[in-house]
Structure formats: structure tokens, C-alpha cells
Short mmCIF file of N, CA and C in Angstrom, two decimals:
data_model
loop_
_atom_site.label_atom_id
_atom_site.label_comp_id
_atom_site.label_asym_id
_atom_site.label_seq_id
_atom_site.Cartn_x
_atom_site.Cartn_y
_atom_site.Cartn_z
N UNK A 1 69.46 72.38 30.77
CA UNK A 1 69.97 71.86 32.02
C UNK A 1 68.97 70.94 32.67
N UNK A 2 67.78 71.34 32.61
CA UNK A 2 66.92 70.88 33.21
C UNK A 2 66.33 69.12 32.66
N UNK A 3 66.83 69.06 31.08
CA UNK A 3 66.59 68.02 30.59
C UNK A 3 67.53 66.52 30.95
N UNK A 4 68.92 67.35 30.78
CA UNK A 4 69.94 66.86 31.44
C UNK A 4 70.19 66.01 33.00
N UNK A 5 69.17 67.09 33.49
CA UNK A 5 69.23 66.67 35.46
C UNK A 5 68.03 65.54 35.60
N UNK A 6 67.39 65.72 34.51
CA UNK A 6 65.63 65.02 34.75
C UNK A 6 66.28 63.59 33.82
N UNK A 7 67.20 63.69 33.36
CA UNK A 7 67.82 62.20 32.28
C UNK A 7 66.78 62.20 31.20
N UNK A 8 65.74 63.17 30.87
CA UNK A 8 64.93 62.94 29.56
C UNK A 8 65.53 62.49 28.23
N UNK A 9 64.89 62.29 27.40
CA UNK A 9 64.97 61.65 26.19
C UNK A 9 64.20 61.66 25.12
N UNK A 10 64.36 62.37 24.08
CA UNK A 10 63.80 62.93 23.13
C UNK A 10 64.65 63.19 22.10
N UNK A 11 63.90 63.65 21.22
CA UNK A 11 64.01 64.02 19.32
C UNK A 11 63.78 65.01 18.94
N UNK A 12 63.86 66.36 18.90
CA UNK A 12 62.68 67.02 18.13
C UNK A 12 63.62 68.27 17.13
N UNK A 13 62.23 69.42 17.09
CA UNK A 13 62.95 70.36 16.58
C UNK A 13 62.85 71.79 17.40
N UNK A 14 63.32 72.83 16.99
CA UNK A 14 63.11 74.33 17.53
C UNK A 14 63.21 75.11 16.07
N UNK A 15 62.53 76.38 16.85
CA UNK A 15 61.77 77.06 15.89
C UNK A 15 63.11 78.63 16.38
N UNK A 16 63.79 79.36 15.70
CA UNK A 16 64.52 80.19 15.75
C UNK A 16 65.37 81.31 14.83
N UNK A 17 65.72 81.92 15.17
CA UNK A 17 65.82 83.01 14.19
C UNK A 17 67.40 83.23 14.00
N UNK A 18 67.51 83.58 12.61
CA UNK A 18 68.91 83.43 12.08
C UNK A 18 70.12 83.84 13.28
N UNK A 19 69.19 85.80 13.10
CA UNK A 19 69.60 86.38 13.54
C UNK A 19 70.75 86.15 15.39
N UNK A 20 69.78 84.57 15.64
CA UNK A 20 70.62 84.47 17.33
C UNK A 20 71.78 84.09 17.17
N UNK A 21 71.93 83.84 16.27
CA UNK A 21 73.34 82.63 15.97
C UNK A 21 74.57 83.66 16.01
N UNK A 22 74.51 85.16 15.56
CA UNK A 22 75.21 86.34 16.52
C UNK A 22 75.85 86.39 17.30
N UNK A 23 74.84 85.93 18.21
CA UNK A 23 75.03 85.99 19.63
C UNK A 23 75.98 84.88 20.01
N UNK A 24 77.66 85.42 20.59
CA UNK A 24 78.38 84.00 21.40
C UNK A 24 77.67 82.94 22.01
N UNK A 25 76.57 83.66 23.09
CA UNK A 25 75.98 82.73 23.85
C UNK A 25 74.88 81.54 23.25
N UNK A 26 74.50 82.24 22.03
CA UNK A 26 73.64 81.05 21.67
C UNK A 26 74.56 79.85 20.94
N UNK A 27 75.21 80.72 19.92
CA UNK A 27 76.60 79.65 19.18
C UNK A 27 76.77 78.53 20.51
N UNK A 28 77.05 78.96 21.66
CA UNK A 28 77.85 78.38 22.81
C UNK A 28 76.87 77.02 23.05
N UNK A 29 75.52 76.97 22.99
CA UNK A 29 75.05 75.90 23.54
C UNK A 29 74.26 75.46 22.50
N UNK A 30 74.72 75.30 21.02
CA UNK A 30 74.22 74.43 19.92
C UNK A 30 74.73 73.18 20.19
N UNK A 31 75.68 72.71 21.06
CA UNK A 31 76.19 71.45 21.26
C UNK A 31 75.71 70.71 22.72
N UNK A 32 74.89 71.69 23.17
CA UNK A 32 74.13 71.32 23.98
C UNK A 32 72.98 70.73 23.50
N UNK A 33 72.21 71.65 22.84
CA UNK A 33 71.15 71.54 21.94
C UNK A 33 70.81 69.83 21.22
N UNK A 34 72.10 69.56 20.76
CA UNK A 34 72.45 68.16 20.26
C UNK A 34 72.66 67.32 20.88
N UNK A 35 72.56 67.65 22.11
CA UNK A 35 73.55 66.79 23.66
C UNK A 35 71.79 66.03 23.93
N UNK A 36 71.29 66.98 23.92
CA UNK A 36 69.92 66.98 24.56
C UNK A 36 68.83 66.07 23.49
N UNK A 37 69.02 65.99 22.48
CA UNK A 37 68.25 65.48 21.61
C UNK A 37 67.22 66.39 20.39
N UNK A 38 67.94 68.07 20.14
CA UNK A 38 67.57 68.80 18.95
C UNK A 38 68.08 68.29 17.95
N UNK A 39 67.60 67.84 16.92
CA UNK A 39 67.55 67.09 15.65
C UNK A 39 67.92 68.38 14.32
N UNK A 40 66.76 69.01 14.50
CA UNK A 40 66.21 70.40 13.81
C UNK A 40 66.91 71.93 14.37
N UNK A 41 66.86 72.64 13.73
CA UNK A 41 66.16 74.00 14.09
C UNK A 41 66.27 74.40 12.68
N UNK A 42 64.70 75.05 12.67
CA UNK A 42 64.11 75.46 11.22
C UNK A 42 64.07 77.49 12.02
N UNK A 43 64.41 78.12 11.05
CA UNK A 43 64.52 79.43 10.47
C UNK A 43 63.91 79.38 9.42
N UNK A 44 62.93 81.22 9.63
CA UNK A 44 62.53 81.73 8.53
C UNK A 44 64.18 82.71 7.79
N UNK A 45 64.81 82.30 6.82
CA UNK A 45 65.34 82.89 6.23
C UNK A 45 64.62 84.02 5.14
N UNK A 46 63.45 83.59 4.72
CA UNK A 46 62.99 83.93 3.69
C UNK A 46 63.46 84.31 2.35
N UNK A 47 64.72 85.36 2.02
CA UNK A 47 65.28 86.04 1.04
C UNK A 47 66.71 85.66 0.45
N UNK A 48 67.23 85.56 -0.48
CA UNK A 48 68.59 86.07 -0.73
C UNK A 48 68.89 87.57 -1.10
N UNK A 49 68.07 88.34 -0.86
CA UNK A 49 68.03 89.47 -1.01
C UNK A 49 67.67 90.24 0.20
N UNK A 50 69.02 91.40 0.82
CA UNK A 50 68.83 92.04 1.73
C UNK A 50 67.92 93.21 1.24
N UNK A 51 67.35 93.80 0.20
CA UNK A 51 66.45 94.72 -0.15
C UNK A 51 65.27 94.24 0.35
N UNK A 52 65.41 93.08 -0.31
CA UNK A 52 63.62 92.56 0.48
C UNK A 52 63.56 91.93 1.45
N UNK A 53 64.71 91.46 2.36
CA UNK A 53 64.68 91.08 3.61
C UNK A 53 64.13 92.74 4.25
N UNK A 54 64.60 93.42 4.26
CA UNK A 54 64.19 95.05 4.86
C UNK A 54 62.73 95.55 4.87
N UNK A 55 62.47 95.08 3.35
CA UNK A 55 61.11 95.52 2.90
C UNK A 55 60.28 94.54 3.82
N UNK A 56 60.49 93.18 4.07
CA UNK A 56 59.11 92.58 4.90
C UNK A 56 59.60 92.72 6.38
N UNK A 57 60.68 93.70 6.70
CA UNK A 57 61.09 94.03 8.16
C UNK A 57 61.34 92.97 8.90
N UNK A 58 62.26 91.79 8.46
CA UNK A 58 62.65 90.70 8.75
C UNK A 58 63.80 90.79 9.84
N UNK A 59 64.62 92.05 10.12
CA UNK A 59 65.59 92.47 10.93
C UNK A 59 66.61 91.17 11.15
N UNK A 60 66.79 91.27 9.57
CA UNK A 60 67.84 89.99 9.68
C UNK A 60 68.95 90.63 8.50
N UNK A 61 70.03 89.84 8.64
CA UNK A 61 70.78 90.36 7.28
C UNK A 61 70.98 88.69 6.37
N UNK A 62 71.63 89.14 5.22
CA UNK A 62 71.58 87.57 4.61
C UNK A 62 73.45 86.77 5.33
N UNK A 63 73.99 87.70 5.85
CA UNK A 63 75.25 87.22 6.86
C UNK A 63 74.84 86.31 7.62
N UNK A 64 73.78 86.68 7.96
CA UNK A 64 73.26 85.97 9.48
C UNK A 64 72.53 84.17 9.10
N UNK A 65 71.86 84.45 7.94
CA UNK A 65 72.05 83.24 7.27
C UNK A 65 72.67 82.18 6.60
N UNK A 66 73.70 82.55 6.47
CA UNK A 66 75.25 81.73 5.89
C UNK A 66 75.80 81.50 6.77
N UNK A 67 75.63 82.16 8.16
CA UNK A 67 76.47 82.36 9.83
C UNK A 67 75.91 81.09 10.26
N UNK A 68 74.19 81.09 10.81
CA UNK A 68 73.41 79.95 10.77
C UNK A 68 73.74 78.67 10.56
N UNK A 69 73.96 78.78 8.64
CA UNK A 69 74.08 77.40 8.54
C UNK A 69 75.98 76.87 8.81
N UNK A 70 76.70 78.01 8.52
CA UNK A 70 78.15 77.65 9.42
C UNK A 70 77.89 76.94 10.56
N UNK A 71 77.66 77.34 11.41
CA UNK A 71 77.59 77.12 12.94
C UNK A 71 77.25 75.74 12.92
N UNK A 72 75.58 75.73 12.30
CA UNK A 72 75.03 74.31 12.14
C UNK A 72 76.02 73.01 11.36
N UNK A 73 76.79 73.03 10.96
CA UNK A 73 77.46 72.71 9.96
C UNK A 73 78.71 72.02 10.87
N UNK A 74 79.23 72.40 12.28
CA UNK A 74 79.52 71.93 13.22
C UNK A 74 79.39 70.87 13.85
N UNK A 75 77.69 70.36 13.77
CA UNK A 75 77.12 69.89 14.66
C UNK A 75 75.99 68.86 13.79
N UNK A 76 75.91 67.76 14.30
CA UNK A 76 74.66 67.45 13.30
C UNK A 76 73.15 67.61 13.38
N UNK A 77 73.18 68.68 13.96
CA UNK A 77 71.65 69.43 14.05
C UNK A 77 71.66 69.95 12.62
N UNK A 78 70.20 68.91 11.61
CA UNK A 78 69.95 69.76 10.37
C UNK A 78 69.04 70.89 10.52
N UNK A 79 69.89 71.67 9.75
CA UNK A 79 68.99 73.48 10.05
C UNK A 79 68.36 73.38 8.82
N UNK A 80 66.93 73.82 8.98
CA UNK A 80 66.19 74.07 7.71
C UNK A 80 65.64 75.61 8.01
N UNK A 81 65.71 76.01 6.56
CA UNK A 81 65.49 77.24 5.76
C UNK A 81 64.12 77.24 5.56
N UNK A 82 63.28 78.24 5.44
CA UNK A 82 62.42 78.13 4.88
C UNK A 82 62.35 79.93 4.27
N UNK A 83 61.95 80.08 2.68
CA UNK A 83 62.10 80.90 2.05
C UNK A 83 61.30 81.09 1.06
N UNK A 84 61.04 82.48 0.68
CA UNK A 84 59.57 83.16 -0.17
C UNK A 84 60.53 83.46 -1.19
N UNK A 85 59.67 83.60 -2.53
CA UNK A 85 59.41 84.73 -3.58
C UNK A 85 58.32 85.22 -3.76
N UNK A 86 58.59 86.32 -4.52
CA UNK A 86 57.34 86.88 -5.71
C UNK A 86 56.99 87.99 -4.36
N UNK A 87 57.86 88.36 -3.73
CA UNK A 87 57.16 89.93 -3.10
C UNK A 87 56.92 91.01 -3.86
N UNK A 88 56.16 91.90 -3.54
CA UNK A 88 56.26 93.32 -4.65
C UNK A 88 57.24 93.63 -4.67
N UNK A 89 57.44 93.85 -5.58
CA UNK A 89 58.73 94.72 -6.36
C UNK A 89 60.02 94.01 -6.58
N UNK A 90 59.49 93.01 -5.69
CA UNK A 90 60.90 91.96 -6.18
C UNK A 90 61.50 92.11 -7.92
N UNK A 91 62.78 92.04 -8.12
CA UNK A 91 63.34 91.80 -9.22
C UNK A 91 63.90 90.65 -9.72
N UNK A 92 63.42 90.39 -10.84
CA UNK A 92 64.44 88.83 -11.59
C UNK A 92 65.85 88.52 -10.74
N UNK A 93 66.63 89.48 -10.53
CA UNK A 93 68.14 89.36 -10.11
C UNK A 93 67.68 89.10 -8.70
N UNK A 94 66.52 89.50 -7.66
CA UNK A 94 66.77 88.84 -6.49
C UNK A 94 66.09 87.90 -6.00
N UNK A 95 64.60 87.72 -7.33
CA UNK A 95 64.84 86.06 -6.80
C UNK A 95 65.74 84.89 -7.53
N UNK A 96 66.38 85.35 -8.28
CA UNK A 96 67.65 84.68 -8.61
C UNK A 96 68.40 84.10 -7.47
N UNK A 97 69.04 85.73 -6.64
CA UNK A 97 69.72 85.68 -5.60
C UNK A 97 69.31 84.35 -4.52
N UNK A 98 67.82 84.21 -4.42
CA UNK A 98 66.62 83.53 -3.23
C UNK A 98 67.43 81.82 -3.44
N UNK A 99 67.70 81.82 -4.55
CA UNK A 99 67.90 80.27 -5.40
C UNK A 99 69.20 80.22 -5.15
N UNK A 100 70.08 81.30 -5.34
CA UNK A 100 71.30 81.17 -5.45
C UNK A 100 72.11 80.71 -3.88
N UNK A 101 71.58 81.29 -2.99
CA UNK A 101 71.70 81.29 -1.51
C UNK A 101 71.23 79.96 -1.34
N UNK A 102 70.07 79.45 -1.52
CA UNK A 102 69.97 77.94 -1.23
C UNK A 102 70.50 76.67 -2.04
N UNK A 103 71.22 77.45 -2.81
CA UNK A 103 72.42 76.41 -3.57
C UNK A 103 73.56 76.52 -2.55
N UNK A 104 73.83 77.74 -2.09
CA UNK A 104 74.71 78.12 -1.36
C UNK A 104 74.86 77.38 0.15
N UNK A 105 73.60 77.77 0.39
CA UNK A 105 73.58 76.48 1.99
C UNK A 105 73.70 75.29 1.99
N UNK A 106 72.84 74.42 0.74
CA UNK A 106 73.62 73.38 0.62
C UNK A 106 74.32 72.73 0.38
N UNK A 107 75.26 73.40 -0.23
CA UNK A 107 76.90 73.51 -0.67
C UNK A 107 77.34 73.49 0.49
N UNK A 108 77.05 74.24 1.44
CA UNK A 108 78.34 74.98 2.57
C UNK A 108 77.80 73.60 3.40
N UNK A 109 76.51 72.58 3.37
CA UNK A 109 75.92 71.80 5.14
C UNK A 109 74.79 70.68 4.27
N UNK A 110 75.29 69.94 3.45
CA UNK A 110 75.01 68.67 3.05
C UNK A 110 73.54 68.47 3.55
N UNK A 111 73.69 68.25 4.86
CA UNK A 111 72.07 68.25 5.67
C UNK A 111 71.10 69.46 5.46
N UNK A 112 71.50 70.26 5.15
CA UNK A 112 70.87 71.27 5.08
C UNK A 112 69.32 70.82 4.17
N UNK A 113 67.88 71.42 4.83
CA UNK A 113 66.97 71.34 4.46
C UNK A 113 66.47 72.63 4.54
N UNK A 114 65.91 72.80 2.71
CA UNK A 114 64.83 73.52 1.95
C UNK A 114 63.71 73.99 2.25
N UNK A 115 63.41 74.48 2.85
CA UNK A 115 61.81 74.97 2.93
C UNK A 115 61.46 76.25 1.43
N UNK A 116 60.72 75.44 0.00
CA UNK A 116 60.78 76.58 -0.62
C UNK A 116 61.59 76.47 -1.70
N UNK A 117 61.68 77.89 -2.01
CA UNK A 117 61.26 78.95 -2.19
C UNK A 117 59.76 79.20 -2.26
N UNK A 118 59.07 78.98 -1.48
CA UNK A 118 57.38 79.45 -1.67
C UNK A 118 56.64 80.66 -2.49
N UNK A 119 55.59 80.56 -3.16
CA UNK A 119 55.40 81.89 -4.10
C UNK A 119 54.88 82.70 -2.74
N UNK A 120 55.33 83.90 -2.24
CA UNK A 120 54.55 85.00 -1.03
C UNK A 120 53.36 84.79 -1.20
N UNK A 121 53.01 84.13 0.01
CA UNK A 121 51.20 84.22 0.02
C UNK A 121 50.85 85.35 1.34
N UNK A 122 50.04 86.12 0.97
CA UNK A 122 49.58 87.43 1.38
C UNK A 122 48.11 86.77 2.56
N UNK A 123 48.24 86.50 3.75
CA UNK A 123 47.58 86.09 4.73
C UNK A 123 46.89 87.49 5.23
N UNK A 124 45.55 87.07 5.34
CA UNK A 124 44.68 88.01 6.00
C UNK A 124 45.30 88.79 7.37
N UNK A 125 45.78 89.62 7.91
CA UNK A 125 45.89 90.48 9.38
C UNK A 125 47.80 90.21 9.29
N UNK A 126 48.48 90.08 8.00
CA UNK A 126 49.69 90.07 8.18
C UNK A 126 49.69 91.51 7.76
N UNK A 127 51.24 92.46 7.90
CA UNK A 127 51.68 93.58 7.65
C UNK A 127 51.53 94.32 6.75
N UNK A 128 51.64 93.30 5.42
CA UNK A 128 51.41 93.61 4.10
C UNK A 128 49.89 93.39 3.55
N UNK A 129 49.46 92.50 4.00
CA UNK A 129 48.28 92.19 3.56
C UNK A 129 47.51 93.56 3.22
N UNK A 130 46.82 94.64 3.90
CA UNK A 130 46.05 95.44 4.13
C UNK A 130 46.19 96.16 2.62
N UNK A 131 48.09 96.46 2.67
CA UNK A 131 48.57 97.56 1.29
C UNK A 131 48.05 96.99 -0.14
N UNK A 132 48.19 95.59 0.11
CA UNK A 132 48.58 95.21 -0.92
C UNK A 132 46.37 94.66 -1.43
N UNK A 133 45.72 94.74 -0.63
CA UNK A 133 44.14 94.50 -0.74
C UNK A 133 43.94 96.14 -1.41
N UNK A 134 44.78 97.00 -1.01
CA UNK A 134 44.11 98.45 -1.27
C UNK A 134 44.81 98.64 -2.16
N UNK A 135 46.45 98.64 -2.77
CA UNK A 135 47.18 98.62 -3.72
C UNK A 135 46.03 98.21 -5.26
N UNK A 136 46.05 96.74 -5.21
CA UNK A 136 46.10 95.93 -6.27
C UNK A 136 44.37 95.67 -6.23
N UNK A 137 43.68 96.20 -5.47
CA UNK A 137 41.78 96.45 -5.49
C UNK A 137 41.64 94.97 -5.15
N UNK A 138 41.80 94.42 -4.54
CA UNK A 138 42.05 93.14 -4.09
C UNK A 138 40.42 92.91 -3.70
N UNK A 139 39.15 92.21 -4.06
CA UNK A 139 38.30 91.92 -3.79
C UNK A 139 38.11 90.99 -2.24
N UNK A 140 37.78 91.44 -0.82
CA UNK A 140 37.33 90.61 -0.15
C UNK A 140 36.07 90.06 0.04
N UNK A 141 36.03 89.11 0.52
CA UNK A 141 34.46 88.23 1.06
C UNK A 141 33.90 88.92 1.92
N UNK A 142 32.65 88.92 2.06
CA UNK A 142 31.79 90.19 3.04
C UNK A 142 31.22 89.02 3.95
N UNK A 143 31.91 87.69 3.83
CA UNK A 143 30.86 86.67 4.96
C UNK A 143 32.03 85.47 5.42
N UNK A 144 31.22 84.90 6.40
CA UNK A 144 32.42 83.69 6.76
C UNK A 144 32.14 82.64 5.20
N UNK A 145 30.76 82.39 4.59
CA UNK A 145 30.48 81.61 3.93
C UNK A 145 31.81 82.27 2.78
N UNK A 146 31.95 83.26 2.62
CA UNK A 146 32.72 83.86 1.11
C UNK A 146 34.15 83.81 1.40
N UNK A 147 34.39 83.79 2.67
CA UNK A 147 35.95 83.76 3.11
C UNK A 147 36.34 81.97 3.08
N UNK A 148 35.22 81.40 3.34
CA UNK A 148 35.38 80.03 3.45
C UNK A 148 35.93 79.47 2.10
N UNK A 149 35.36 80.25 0.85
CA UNK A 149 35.35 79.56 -0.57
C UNK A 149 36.65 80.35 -1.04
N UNK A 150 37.43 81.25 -0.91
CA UNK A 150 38.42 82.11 -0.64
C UNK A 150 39.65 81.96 -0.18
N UNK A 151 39.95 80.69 0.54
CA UNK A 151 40.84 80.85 1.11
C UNK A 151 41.43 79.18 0.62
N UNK A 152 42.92 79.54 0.26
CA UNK A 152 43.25 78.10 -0.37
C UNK A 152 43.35 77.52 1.14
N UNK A 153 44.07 76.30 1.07
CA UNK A 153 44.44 75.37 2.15
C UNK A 153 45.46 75.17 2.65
N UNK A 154 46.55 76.42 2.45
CA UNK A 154 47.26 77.14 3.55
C UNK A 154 46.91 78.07 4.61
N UNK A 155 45.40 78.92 4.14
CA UNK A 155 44.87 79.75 4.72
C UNK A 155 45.72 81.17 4.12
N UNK A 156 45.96 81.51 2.95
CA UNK A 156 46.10 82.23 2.66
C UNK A 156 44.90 82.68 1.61
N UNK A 157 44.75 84.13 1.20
CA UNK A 157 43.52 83.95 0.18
C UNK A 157 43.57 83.85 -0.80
N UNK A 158 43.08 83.29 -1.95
CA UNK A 158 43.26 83.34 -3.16
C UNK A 158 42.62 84.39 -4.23
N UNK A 159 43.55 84.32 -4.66
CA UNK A 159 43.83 85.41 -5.93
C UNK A 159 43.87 85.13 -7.18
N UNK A 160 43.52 85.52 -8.28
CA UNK A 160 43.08 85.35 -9.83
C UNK A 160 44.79 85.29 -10.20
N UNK A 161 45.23 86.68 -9.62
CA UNK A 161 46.65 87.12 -10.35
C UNK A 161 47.57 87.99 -9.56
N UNK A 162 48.86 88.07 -9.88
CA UNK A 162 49.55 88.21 -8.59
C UNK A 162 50.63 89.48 -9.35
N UNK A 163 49.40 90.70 -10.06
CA UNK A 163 50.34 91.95 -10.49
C UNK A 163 51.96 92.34 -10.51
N UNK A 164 52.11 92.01 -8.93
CA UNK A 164 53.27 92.68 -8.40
C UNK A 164 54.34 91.85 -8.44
N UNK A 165 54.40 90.69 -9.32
CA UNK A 165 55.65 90.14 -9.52
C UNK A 165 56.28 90.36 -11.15
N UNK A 166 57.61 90.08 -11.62
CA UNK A 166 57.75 90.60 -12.51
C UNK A 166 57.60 89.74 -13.72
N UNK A 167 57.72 89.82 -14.87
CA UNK A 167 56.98 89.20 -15.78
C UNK A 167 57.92 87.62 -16.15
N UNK A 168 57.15 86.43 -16.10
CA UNK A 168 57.79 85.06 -16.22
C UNK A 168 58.42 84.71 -14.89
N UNK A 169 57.81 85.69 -13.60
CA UNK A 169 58.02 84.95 -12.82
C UNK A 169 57.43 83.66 -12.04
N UNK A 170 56.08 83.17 -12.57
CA UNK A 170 55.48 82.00 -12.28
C UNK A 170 56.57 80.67 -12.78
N UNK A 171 56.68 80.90 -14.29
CA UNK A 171 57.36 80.45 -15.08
C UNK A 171 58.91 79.76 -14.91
N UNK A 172 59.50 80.84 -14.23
CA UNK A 172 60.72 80.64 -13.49
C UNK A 172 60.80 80.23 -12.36
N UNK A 173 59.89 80.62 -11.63
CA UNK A 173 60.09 79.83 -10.07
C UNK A 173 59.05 78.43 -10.19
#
């Protein structure tokens, strides 16, 4: 409203979660959103798989992501996805699923933009990180100098080998 009353003028994007698109009230002002000059809105979808949507406690379902890009699909706000593999325990059949869903979105919304499928990179002070350093004997740096040489240029850390995915999954994804 406020952009509207002030006559601003702009481009950009927003940062939001599948899950709002639920909600009547948000559906209700995506055409506002566009009125105003939102270009974007990028979502972490991450999964085609509700097993491992659960497992990284994403409190999303994969409905809510096909809902998303419906809605968007309305309007010419391009919605981008952005989405992981290679979690523990993941299975062949669901990162299949991960691929299959983003064939799926851009089938259903032409505009639709990809973020991904990214291989899971395991970031220092995230949820998983801790299990998976004590899981898999995960060697850390005991200095800023050792964390410095350690850490690729996402800022995630690097790793020799990534156990917990299943076998030919480098290969395949």
C-alpha cells in the first residue's frame, strides 16, 4: 500500500516460503505484488520428496510446491525454486522424485526458474551439521588459519567424501 501511495517504482525480488501460498490472504495480494513491481519470488523448495522434506524439518509439504508455482502461473511473477540432493539416507527413487518435480514445475509455469538441484552442503552451526561431523568422524580445523583452507567458496566445508549418499549418486546428479 505504502508503495502504491508513495507512486514508487521498482523491480525486484522476495524471498518466501511455499508454504504461504495456503494461505487465501497471501494468494489474494500476488497481483498486488506484480502491481507494485515483484518480478521474483524465490522459495526454498528443496525436495521432491516429502520423507526428506520432514527429515530437514522444512514444515512444508511437496502440495505446497506445485500450489506455489499454480498460483504463480497466474501472474507473471517468475517463481524460482531452489532445491538440494544427496541428504543422508536419501534414496535413488527420491532424488529421482527432486528432478522429476522440477520437470514438473516447468511444465506446469514456462517462467519457472531452477535453483539446482544442489549436492547438500553441510554448513558449519546448521541443524544437521553437528550429527553428521560426529556420525561420519568428520575432521574439523582447530584454527581460523585451518577453517580458512576448509571451507569451499560457498562457505560450506569441504569434504574428501560424502558416505551418506547412495552409490552413483555423484554420477547421476
Amino acid at each position: 500500500k505504502l508503495v502504491k501511495e508513495k507512486n514508487l517504482k521498482f523491480s525486484g525480488r522476495i524471498w518466501t516460503r511455499v508454504s504461504y501460498f495456503r494461505q487465501e490472504s497471501f494468494r489474494n495480494i500476488i497481483p498486488e505484488l506484480e502491481d507494485i513491481g515483484i518480478r521474483s519470488i524465490a522459495m526454498g523448495a528443496e525436495s521432491g520428496s516429502q520423507r526428506m522434506l520432514d527429515y530437514i524439518c522444512k514444515d512444508i509439504k511437496c502440495e505446497d510446491i506445485t500450489l506455489a508455482s499454480k498460483e504463480l502461473s497466474k501472474v507473471k511473477i517468475t517463481p524460482r525454486f531452489s532445491f538440494i540432493a544427496g541428504l543422508e539416507g536419501e534414496k535413488k527413487e527420491e532424488t529421482i522424485s527432486t528432478y522429476k518435480l522440477c520437470a514438473e514445475l516447468l511444465k506446469q509455469n514456462p517462467r519457472t526458474d531452477i535453483a539446482g538441484p544442489f549436492t547438500f552442503r553441510y554448513y558449519p552451526g546448521s541443524p544437521i551439521f553437528q550429527k553428521m561431523v560426529d556420525k561420519y568422524d568428520i575432521k574439523l580445523p582447530d584454527s581460523l588459519e585451518g577453517w580458512k583452507e576448509n571451507l569451499n567458496s560457498d562457505g560450506s566445508i569441504a569434504i574428501d567424501s560424502q558416505d551418506w549418499t547412495w552409490p552413483g549418486f555423484f554420477k547421476y546428479s
